[in-house]
């Protein structure tokens, strides 16, 4: 019997180049939340990380993206994070949300996508 789990990385904040406006030339704080639907052949029995998806790859991948040249669009950032997740064949679906936290004093600006295998 297949065991399905939702693996979460919630509100990870990184400074990165993201945007098209002149005031966005410098890195700015971006919050990312990711929910991965992961399927395993069975529920973990040995309580060992080798039985499941180690989410470190996701955090490290996002940190690497933050150190890169950046993105013009939040849509492109979300697609890149989704592709990173779906590179693991156990990930059946992913939801990615990015939010710029410092653009407006009274609101966050964001994008959310859902992708399936």
mmCIF file of N, CA and C in Angstrom:
data_model
loop_
_atom_site.group_PDB
_atom_site.id
_atom_site.type_symbol
_atom_site.label_atom_id
_atom_site.label_comp_id
_atom_site.label_asym_id
_atom_site.label_seq_id
_atom_site.Cartn_x
_atom_site.Cartn_y
_atom_site.Cartn_z
ATOM 1 N N UNK A 1 0.836 -1.172 0.000
ATOM 2 C CA UNK A 1 0.000 0.000 0.000
ATOM 3 C C UNK A 1 0.892 1.250 0.000
ATOM 4 N N UNK A 2 0.621 2.176 -0.863
ATOM 5 C CA UNK A 2 1.385 3.410 -0.960
ATOM 6 C C UNK A 2 1.072 4.319 0.228
ATOM 7 N N UNK A 3 2.119 4.957 0.750
ATOM 8 C CA UNK A 3 1.954 5.915 1.843
ATOM 9 C C UNK A 3 2.249 7.311 1.291
ATOM 10 N N UNK A 4 1.313 8.220 1.467
ATOM 11 C CA UNK A 4 1.446 9.574 0.936
ATOM 12 C C UNK A 4 1.557 10.567 2.087
ATOM 13 N N UNK A 5 2.494 11.493 1.932
ATOM 14 C CA UNK A 5 2.744 12.509 2.952
ATOM 15 C C UNK A 5 2.856 13.869 2.289
ATOM 16 N N UNK A 6 2.589 14.920 3.035
ATOM 17 C CA UNK A 6 2.865 16.275 2.590
ATOM 18 C C UNK A 6 4.056 16.779 3.388
ATOM 19 N N UNK A 7 5.132 17.078 2.691
ATOM 20 C CA UNK A 7 6.359 17.580 3.302
ATOM 21 C C UNK A 7 6.365 19.096 3.129
ATOM 22 N N UNK A 8 6.565 19.823 4.219
ATOM 23 C CA UNK A 8 6.458 21.278 4.197
ATOM 24 C C UNK A 8 7.791 21.962 4.489
ATOM 25 N N UNK A 9 8.045 23.004 3.754
ATOM 26 C CA UNK A 9 9.063 23.991 4.081
ATOM 27 C C UNK A 9 8.292 25.295 4.095
ATOM 28 N N UNK A 10 8.149 25.898 5.272
ATOM 29 C CA UNK A 10 7.205 26.996 5.420
ATOM 30 C C UNK A 10 7.906 28.302 5.765
ATOM 31 N N UNK A 11 7.611 29.309 4.994
ATOM 32 C CA UNK A 11 8.067 30.678 5.222
ATOM 33 C C UNK A 11 9.575 30.803 5.403
ATOM 34 N N UNK A 12 10.320 30.154 4.527
ATOM 35 C CA UNK A 12 11.773 30.342 4.505
ATOM 36 C C UNK A 12 12.055 31.710 3.888
ATOM 37 N N UNK A 13 12.779 32.545 4.593
ATOM 38 C CA UNK A 13 13.062 33.888 4.098
ATOM 39 C C UNK A 13 14.523 33.982 3.685
ATOM 40 N N UNK A 14 14.734 34.437 2.447
ATOM 41 C CA UNK A 14 16.076 34.634 1.909
ATOM 42 C C UNK A 14 16.148 36.011 1.270
ATOM 43 N N UNK A 15 17.338 36.559 1.202
ATOM 44 C CA UNK A 15 17.554 37.800 0.464
ATOM 45 C C UNK A 15 18.000 37.411 -0.935
ATOM 46 N N UNK A 16 17.309 37.930 -1.946
ATOM 47 C CA UNK A 16 17.662 37.564 -3.318
ATOM 48 C C UNK A 16 17.278 38.671 -4.287
ATOM 49 N N UNK A 17 17.873 38.584 -5.479
ATOM 50 C CA UNK A 17 17.508 39.496 -6.565
ATOM 51 C C UNK A 17 16.213 38.979 -7.174
ATOM 52 N N UNK A 18 15.166 39.783 -7.094
ATOM 53 C CA UNK A 18 13.871 39.401 -7.641
ATOM 54 C C UNK A 18 13.111 40.669 -7.985
ATOM 55 N N UNK A 19 12.852 40.864 -9.259
ATOM 56 C CA UNK A 19 12.051 42.011 -9.642
ATOM 57 C C UNK A 19 12.520 42.663 -10.926
ATOM 58 N N UNK A 20 11.698 43.611 -11.381
ATOM 59 C CA UNK A 20 11.958 44.302 -12.650
ATOM 60 C C UNK A 20 12.153 45.800 -12.475
ATOM 61 N N UNK A 21 11.871 46.318 -11.291
ATOM 62 C CA UNK A 21 11.906 47.760 -11.072
ATOM 63 C C UNK A 21 13.284 48.234 -10.611
ATOM 64 N N UNK A 22 13.625 49.472 -10.912
ATOM 65 C CA UNK A 22 14.932 49.999 -10.500
ATOM 66 C C UNK A 22 15.190 49.888 -8.995
ATOM 67 N N UNK A 23 14.156 50.045 -8.173
ATOM 68 C CA UNK A 23 14.359 49.946 -6.722
ATOM 69 C C UNK A 23 14.569 48.503 -6.253
ATOM 70 N N UNK A 24 14.485 47.542 -7.180
ATOM 71 C CA UNK A 24 14.688 46.133 -6.843
ATOM 72 C C UNK A 24 16.053 45.619 -7.298
ATOM 73 N N UNK A 25 16.982 46.527 -7.533
ATOM 74 C CA UNK A 25 18.326 46.143 -7.981
ATOM 75 C C UNK A 25 19.064 45.384 -6.879
ATOM 76 N N UNK A 26 18.883 45.814 -5.654
ATOM 77 C CA UNK A 26 19.540 45.155 -4.522
ATOM 78 C C UNK A 26 18.738 43.928 -4.095
ATOM 79 N N UNK A 27 19.406 42.948 -3.495
ATOM 80 C CA UNK A 27 18.650 41.799 -2.957
ATOM 81 C C UNK A 27 17.587 42.278 -1.969
ATOM 82 N N UNK A 28 16.452 41.598 -1.988
ATOM 83 C CA UNK A 28 15.355 41.944 -1.090
ATOM 84 C C UNK A 28 14.849 40.683 -0.400
ATOM 85 N N UNK A 29 14.182 40.826 0.740
ATOM 86 C CA UNK A 29 13.669 39.640 1.424
ATOM 87 C C UNK A 29 12.505 39.012 0.649
ATOM 88 N N UNK A 30 12.619 37.698 0.474
ATOM 89 C CA UNK A 30 11.581 36.919 -0.198
ATOM 90 C C UNK A 30 11.273 35.727 0.694
ATOM 91 N N UNK A 31 10.005 35.498 0.941
ATOM 92 C CA UNK A 31 9.567 34.362 1.740
ATOM 93 C C UNK A 31 9.050 33.278 0.798
ATOM 94 N N UNK A 32 9.488 32.048 1.019
ATOM 95 C CA UNK A 32 9.055 30.916 0.199
ATOM 96 C C UNK A 32 8.440 29.844 1.083
ATOM 97 N N UNK A 33 7.298 29.335 0.634
ATOM 98 C CA UNK A 33 6.661 28.194 1.283
ATOM 99 C C UNK A 33 6.430 27.127 0.226
ATOM 100 N N UNK A 34 6.747 25.886 0.589
ATOM 101 C CA UNK A 34 6.647 24.777 -0.350
ATOM 102 C C UNK A 34 5.937 23.617 0.339
ATOM 103 N N UNK A 35 4.977 23.014 -0.365
ATOM 104 C CA UNK A 35 4.303 21.804 0.100
ATOM 105 C C UNK A 35 4.461 20.749 -0.990
ATOM 106 N N UNK A 36 5.165 19.676 -0.655
ATOM 107 C CA UNK A 36 5.391 18.582 -1.605
ATOM 108 C C UNK A 36 4.549 17.376 -1.205
ATOM 109 N N UNK A 37 3.770 16.848 -2.133
ATOM 110 C CA UNK A 37 3.066 15.591 -1.915
ATOM 111 C C UNK A 37 4.012 14.476 -2.342
ATOM 112 N N UNK A 38 4.379 13.639 -1.375
ATOM 113 C CA UNK A 38 5.388 12.612 -1.597
ATOM 114 C C UNK A 38 4.763 11.243 -1.369
ATOM 115 N N UNK A 39 5.055 10.312 -2.275
ATOM 116 C CA UNK A 39 4.530 8.955 -2.161
ATOM 117 C C UNK A 39 5.683 7.969 -1.964
ATOM 118 N N UNK A 40 5.521 7.100 -0.966
ATOM 119 C CA UNK A 40 6.486 6.040 -0.683
ATOM 120 C C UNK A 40 5.791 4.700 -0.886
ATOM 121 N N UNK A 41 6.542 3.646 -1.182
ATOM 122 C CA UNK A 41 5.918 2.324 -1.354
ATOM 123 C C UNK A 41 5.169 1.853 -0.106
ATOM 124 N N UNK A 42 5.657 2.294 1.062
ATOM 125 C CA UNK A 42 5.014 1.935 2.329
ATOM 126 C C UNK A 42 5.401 2.976 3.370
ATOM 127 N N UNK A 43 4.686 2.983 4.475
ATOM 128 C CA UNK A 43 5.026 3.900 5.567
ATOM 129 C C UNK A 43 6.406 3.545 6.120
ATOM 130 N N UNK A 44 7.176 4.544 6.529
ATOM 131 C CA UNK A 44 8.496 4.253 7.097
ATOM 132 C C UNK A 44 8.367 3.338 8.323
ATOM 133 N N UNK A 45 9.227 2.337 8.388
ATOM 134 C CA UNK A 45 9.162 1.383 9.487
ATOM 135 C C UNK A 45 10.355 1.505 10.433
ATOM 136 N N UNK A 46 11.507 1.855 9.900
ATOM 137 C CA UNK A 46 12.729 1.849 10.708
ATOM 138 C C UNK A 46 13.048 3.215 11.315
ATOM 139 N N UNK A 47 12.221 4.231 11.037
ATOM 140 C CA UNK A 47 12.455 5.569 11.561
ATOM 141 C C UNK A 47 13.839 6.081 11.159
ATOM 142 N N UNK A 48 14.183 5.869 9.875
ATOM 143 C CA UNK A 48 15.480 6.267 9.334
ATOM 144 C C UNK A 48 15.273 7.208 8.151
ATOM 145 N N UNK A 49 16.117 8.223 8.049
ATOM 146 C CA UNK A 49 15.989 9.224 6.976
ATOM 147 C C UNK A 49 16.083 8.590 5.593
ATOM 148 N N UNK A 50 16.766 7.471 5.472
ATOM 149 C CA UNK A 50 16.904 6.805 4.163
ATOM 150 C C UNK A 50 15.570 6.319 3.617
ATOM 151 N N UNK A 51 14.568 6.213 4.458
ATOM 152 C CA UNK A 51 13.254 5.731 4.028
ATOM 153 C C UNK A 51 12.381 6.823 3.425
ATOM 154 N N UNK A 52 12.785 8.086 3.597
ATOM 155 C CA UNK A 52 11.927 9.198 3.196
ATOM 156 C C UNK A 52 12.722 10.257 2.445
ATOM 157 N N UNK A 53 12.015 11.242 1.975
ATOM 158 C CA UNK A 53 12.623 12.373 1.283
ATOM 159 C C UNK A 53 13.282 13.291 2.309
ATOM 160 N N UNK A 54 14.573 13.499 2.174
ATOM 161 C CA UNK A 54 15.300 14.414 3.056
ATOM 162 C C UNK A 54 15.141 15.817 2.490
ATOM 163 N N UNK A 55 14.431 16.681 3.183
ATOM 164 C CA UNK A 55 14.094 18.011 2.668
ATOM 165 C C UNK A 55 15.268 18.975 2.634
ATOM 166 N N UNK A 56 16.444 18.554 3.099
ATOM 167 C CA UNK A 56 17.622 19.434 3.043
ATOM 168 C C UNK A 56 17.917 19.884 1.615
ATOM 169 N N UNK A 57 17.669 19.016 0.626
ATOM 170 C CA UNK A 57 17.949 19.376 -0.763
ATOM 171 C C UNK A 57 17.153 20.612 -1.185
ATOM 172 N N UNK A 58 15.961 20.747 -0.653
ATOM 173 C CA UNK A 58 15.099 21.861 -1.024
ATOM 174 C C UNK A 58 15.629 23.169 -0.437
ATOM 175 N N UNK A 59 15.954 23.153 0.835
ATOM 176 C CA UNK A 59 16.506 24.349 1.475
ATOM 177 C C UNK A 59 17.815 24.754 0.813
ATOM 178 N N UNK A 60 18.685 23.790 0.591
ATOM 179 C CA UNK A 60 19.975 24.084 -0.051
ATOM 180 C C UNK A 60 19.782 24.608 -1.467
ATOM 181 N N UNK A 61 18.829 24.053 -2.201
ATOM 182 C CA UNK A 61 18.549 24.512 -3.560
ATOM 183 C C UNK A 61 18.036 25.942 -3.580
ATOM 184 N N UNK A 62 17.176 26.273 -2.641
ATOM 185 C CA UNK A 62 16.660 27.650 -2.562
ATOM 186 C C UNK A 62 17.779 28.609 -2.183
ATOM 187 N N UNK A 63 18.631 28.211 -1.246
ATOM 188 C CA UNK A 63 19.772 29.063 -0.881
ATOM 189 C C UNK A 63 20.684 29.294 -2.080
ATOM 190 N N UNK A 64 20.895 28.265 -2.900
ATOM 191 C CA UNK A 64 21.716 28.418 -4.105
ATOM 192 C C UNK A 64 21.054 29.372 -5.097
ATOM 193 N N UNK A 65 19.741 29.277 -5.251
ATOM 194 C CA UNK A 65 19.024 30.206 -6.134
ATOM 195 C C UNK A 65 19.182 31.639 -5.644
ATOM 196 N N UNK A 66 19.150 31.821 -4.331
ATOM 197 C CA UNK A 66 19.281 33.163 -3.757
ATOM 198 C C UNK A 66 20.663 33.755 -4.014
ATOM 199 N N UNK A 67 21.661 32.902 -4.164
ATOM 200 C CA UNK A 67 23.020 33.376 -4.435
ATOM 201 C C UNK A 67 23.267 33.600 -5.926
ATOM 202 N N UNK A 68 22.355 33.144 -6.765
ATOM 203 C CA UNK A 68 22.507 33.256 -8.215
ATOM 204 C C UNK A 68 22.138 34.630 -8.732
ATOM 205 N N UNK A 69 21.993 34.730 -10.056
ATOM 206 C CA UNK A 69 21.701 36.030 -10.670
ATOM 207 C C UNK A 69 20.305 36.561 -10.351
ATOM 208 N N UNK A 70 19.410 35.704 -9.886
ATOM 209 C CA UNK A 70 18.073 36.153 -9.520
ATOM 210 C C UNK A 70 17.056 35.936 -10.616
ATOM 211 N N UNK A 71 15.887 36.477 -10.392
ATOM 212 C CA UNK A 71 14.753 36.301 -11.287
ATOM 213 C C UNK A 71 14.067 37.642 -11.493
ATOM 214 N N UNK A 72 13.539 37.847 -12.672
ATOM 215 C CA UNK A 72 12.734 39.037 -12.933
ATOM 216 C C UNK A 72 11.336 38.853 -12.343
ATOM 217 N N UNK A 73 10.803 37.640 -12.442
ATOM 218 C CA UNK A 73 9.410 37.385 -12.072
ATOM 219 C C UNK A 73 9.293 36.358 -10.951
ATOM 220 N N UNK A 74 8.340 36.586 -10.073
ATOM 221 C CA UNK A 74 8.060 35.591 -9.044
ATOM 222 C C UNK A 74 7.563 34.289 -9.674
ATOM 223 N N UNK A 75 6.864 34.395 -10.781
ATOM 224 C CA UNK A 75 6.402 33.194 -11.482
ATOM 225 C C UNK A 75 7.584 32.310 -11.876
ATOM 226 N N UNK A 76 8.662 32.924 -12.354
ATOM 227 C CA UNK A 76 9.853 32.164 -12.747
ATOM 228 C C UNK A 76 10.522 31.525 -11.537
ATOM 229 N N UNK A 77 10.583 32.251 -10.431
ATOM 230 C CA UNK A 77 11.140 31.696 -9.198
ATOM 231 C C UNK A 77 10.324 30.491 -8.748
ATOM 232 N N UNK A 78 9.024 30.617 -8.733
ATOM 233 C CA UNK A 78 8.162 29.508 -8.317
ATOM 234 C C UNK A 78 8.338 28.292 -9.222
ATOM 235 N N UNK A 79 8.439 28.520 -10.521
ATOM 236 C CA UNK A 79 8.647 27.405 -11.460
ATOM 237 C C UNK A 79 9.975 26.707 -11.189
ATOM 238 N N UNK A 80 11.010 27.474 -10.889
ATOM 239 C CA UNK A 80 12.330 26.887 -10.617
ATOM 240 C C UNK A 80 12.301 26.035 -9.347
ATOM 241 N N UNK A 81 11.620 26.515 -8.325
ATOM 242 C CA UNK A 81 11.504 25.748 -7.080
ATOM 243 C C UNK A 81 10.672 24.487 -7.322
ATOM 244 N N UNK A 82 9.593 24.606 -8.065
ATOM 245 C CA UNK A 82 8.762 23.430 -8.375
ATOM 246 C C UNK A 82 9.557 22.388 -9.156
ATOM 247 N N UNK A 83 10.348 22.820 -10.113
ATOM 248 C CA UNK A 83 11.170 21.888 -10.906
ATOM 249 C C UNK A 83 12.189 21.183 -10.011
ATOM 250 N N UNK A 84 12.770 21.911 -9.081
ATOM 251 C CA UNK A 84 13.708 21.309 -8.132
ATOM 252 C C UNK A 84 13.027 20.182 -7.356
ATOM 253 N N UNK A 85 11.827 20.435 -6.887
ATOM 254 C CA UNK A 85 11.082 19.424 -6.126
ATOM 255 C C UNK A 85 10.726 18.217 -6.990
ATOM 256 N N UNK A 86 10.215 18.483 -8.182
ATOM 257 C CA UNK A 86 9.743 17.399 -9.050
ATOM 258 C C UNK A 86 10.881 16.593 -9.669
ATOM 259 N N UNK A 87 12.112 17.035 -9.471
ATOM 260 C CA UNK A 87 13.255 16.247 -9.942
ATOM 261 C C UNK A 87 13.366 14.933 -9.167
ATOM 262 N N UNK A 88 12.816 14.893 -7.969
ATOM 263 C CA UNK A 88 12.784 13.655 -7.199
ATOM 264 C C UNK A 88 11.526 12.885 -7.599
ATOM 265 N N UNK A 89 11.664 11.657 -8.087
ATOM 266 C CA UNK A 89 10.500 10.921 -8.600
ATOM 267 C C UNK A 89 9.443 10.590 -7.548
ATOM 268 N N UNK A 90 9.784 10.693 -6.283
ATOM 269 C CA UNK A 90 8.796 10.424 -5.230
ATOM 270 C C UNK A 90 7.824 11.579 -5.044
ATOM 271 N N UNK A 91 8.202 12.761 -5.531
ATOM 272 C CA UNK A 91 7.335 13.929 -5.397
ATOM 273 C C UNK A 91 6.272 13.862 -6.487
ATOM 274 N N UNK A 92 5.023 13.758 -6.069
ATOM 275 C CA UNK A 92 3.912 13.637 -7.014
ATOM 276 C C UNK A 92 3.328 14.991 -7.405
ATOM 277 N N UNK A 93 3.377 15.930 -6.470
ATOM 278 C CA UNK A 93 2.828 17.263 -6.705
ATOM 279 C C UNK A 93 3.539 18.231 -5.772
ATOM 280 N N UNK A 94 3.494 19.506 -6.157
ATOM 281 C CA UNK A 94 4.129 20.529 -5.338
ATOM 282 C C UNK A 94 3.344 21.830 -5.445
ATOM 283 N N UNK A 95 3.273 22.537 -4.330
ATOM 284 C CA UNK A 95 2.700 23.880 -4.298
ATOM 285 C C UNK A 95 3.799 24.802 -3.806
ATOM 286 N N UNK A 96 4.051 25.882 -4.540
ATOM 287 C CA UNK A 96 5.101 26.835 -4.182
ATOM 288 C C UNK A 96 4.487 28.221 -4.089
ATOM 289 N N UNK A 97 4.813 28.910 -3.006
ATOM 290 C CA UNK A 97 4.359 30.294 -2.825
ATOM 291 C C UNK A 97 5.577 31.165 -2.544
ATOM 292 N N UNK A 98 5.710 32.243 -3.301
ATOM 293 C CA UNK A 98 6.754 33.234 -3.014
ATOM 294 C C UNK A 98 6.072 34.545 -2.660
ATOM 295 N N UNK A 99 6.696 35.273 -1.741
ATOM 296 C CA UNK A 99 6.145 36.541 -1.301
ATOM 297 C C UNK A 99 7.271 37.536 -1.110
ATOM 298 N N UNK A 100 7.136 38.695 -1.751
ATOM 299 C CA UNK A 100 8.040 39.805 -1.480
ATOM 300 C C UNK A 100 7.506 40.500 -0.243
ATOM 301 N N UNK A 101 8.359 40.635 0.758
ATOM 302 C CA UNK A 101 7.873 41.144 2.043
ATOM 303 C C UNK A 101 8.122 42.635 2.246
ATOM 304 N N UNK A 102 8.914 43.253 1.381
ATOM 305 C CA UNK A 102 9.278 44.637 1.635
ATOM 306 C C UNK A 102 8.887 45.640 0.571
ATOM 307 N N UNK A 103 8.016 45.276 -0.346
ATOM 308 C CA UNK A 103 7.633 46.189 -1.427
ATOM 309 C C UNK A 103 6.685 47.268 -0.925
ATOM 310 N N UNK A 104 5.627 46.860 -0.258
ATOM 311 C CA UNK A 104 4.636 47.798 0.255
ATOM 312 C C UNK A 104 4.619 47.727 1.778
ATOM 313 N N UNK A 105 4.371 48.841 2.429
ATOM 314 C CA UNK A 105 4.344 48.812 3.896
ATOM 315 C C UNK A 105 3.103 48.117 4.462
ATOM 316 N N UNK A 106 2.067 47.970 3.644
ATOM 317 C CA UNK A 106 0.807 47.440 4.148
ATOM 318 C C UNK A 106 0.368 46.133 3.491
ATOM 319 N N UNK A 107 1.248 45.522 2.694
ATOM 320 C CA UNK A 107 0.860 44.279 2.020
ATOM 321 C C UNK A 107 2.096 43.511 1.565
ATOM 322 N N UNK A 108 1.921 42.224 1.417
ATOM 323 C CA UNK A 108 2.938 41.370 0.803
ATOM 324 C C UNK A 108 2.481 41.094 -0.626
ATOM 325 N N UNK A 109 3.437 40.942 -1.521
ATOM 326 C CA UNK A 109 3.125 40.680 -2.925
ATOM 327 C C UNK A 109 3.646 39.284 -3.259
ATOM 328 N N UNK A 110 2.806 38.448 -3.862
ATOM 329 C CA UNK A 110 3.245 37.082 -4.070
ATOM 330 C C UNK A 110 2.683 36.389 -5.280
ATOM 331 N N UNK A 111 3.113 35.150 -5.412
ATOM 332 C CA UNK A 111 2.687 34.264 -6.488
ATOM 333 C C UNK A 111 2.636 32.858 -5.911
ATOM 334 N N UNK A 112 1.650 32.088 -6.341
ATOM 335 C CA UNK A 112 1.549 30.693 -5.909
ATOM 336 C C UNK A 112 1.220 29.831 -7.112
ATOM 337 N N UNK A 113 1.926 28.699 -7.216
ATOM 338 C CA UNK A 113 1.646 27.768 -8.296
ATOM 339 C C UNK A 113 1.498 26.355 -7.720
ATOM 340 N N UNK A 114 0.832 25.507 -8.473
ATOM 341 C CA UNK A 114 0.731 24.089 -8.162
ATOM 342 C C UNK A 114 1.111 23.314 -9.420
ATOM 343 N N UNK A 115 1.976 22.326 -9.255
ATOM 344 C CA UNK A 115 2.401 21.494 -10.377
ATOM 345 C C UNK A 115 2.312 20.036 -9.970
ATOM 346 N N UNK A 116 1.961 19.196 -10.932
ATOM 347 C CA UNK A 116 1.871 17.754 -10.699
ATOM 348 C C UNK A 116 2.739 17.021 -11.702
ATOM 349 N N UNK A 117 3.125 15.849 -11.315
ATOM 350 C CA UNK A 117 3.910 14.993 -12.210
ATOM 351 C C UNK A 117 3.017 14.536 -13.339
#
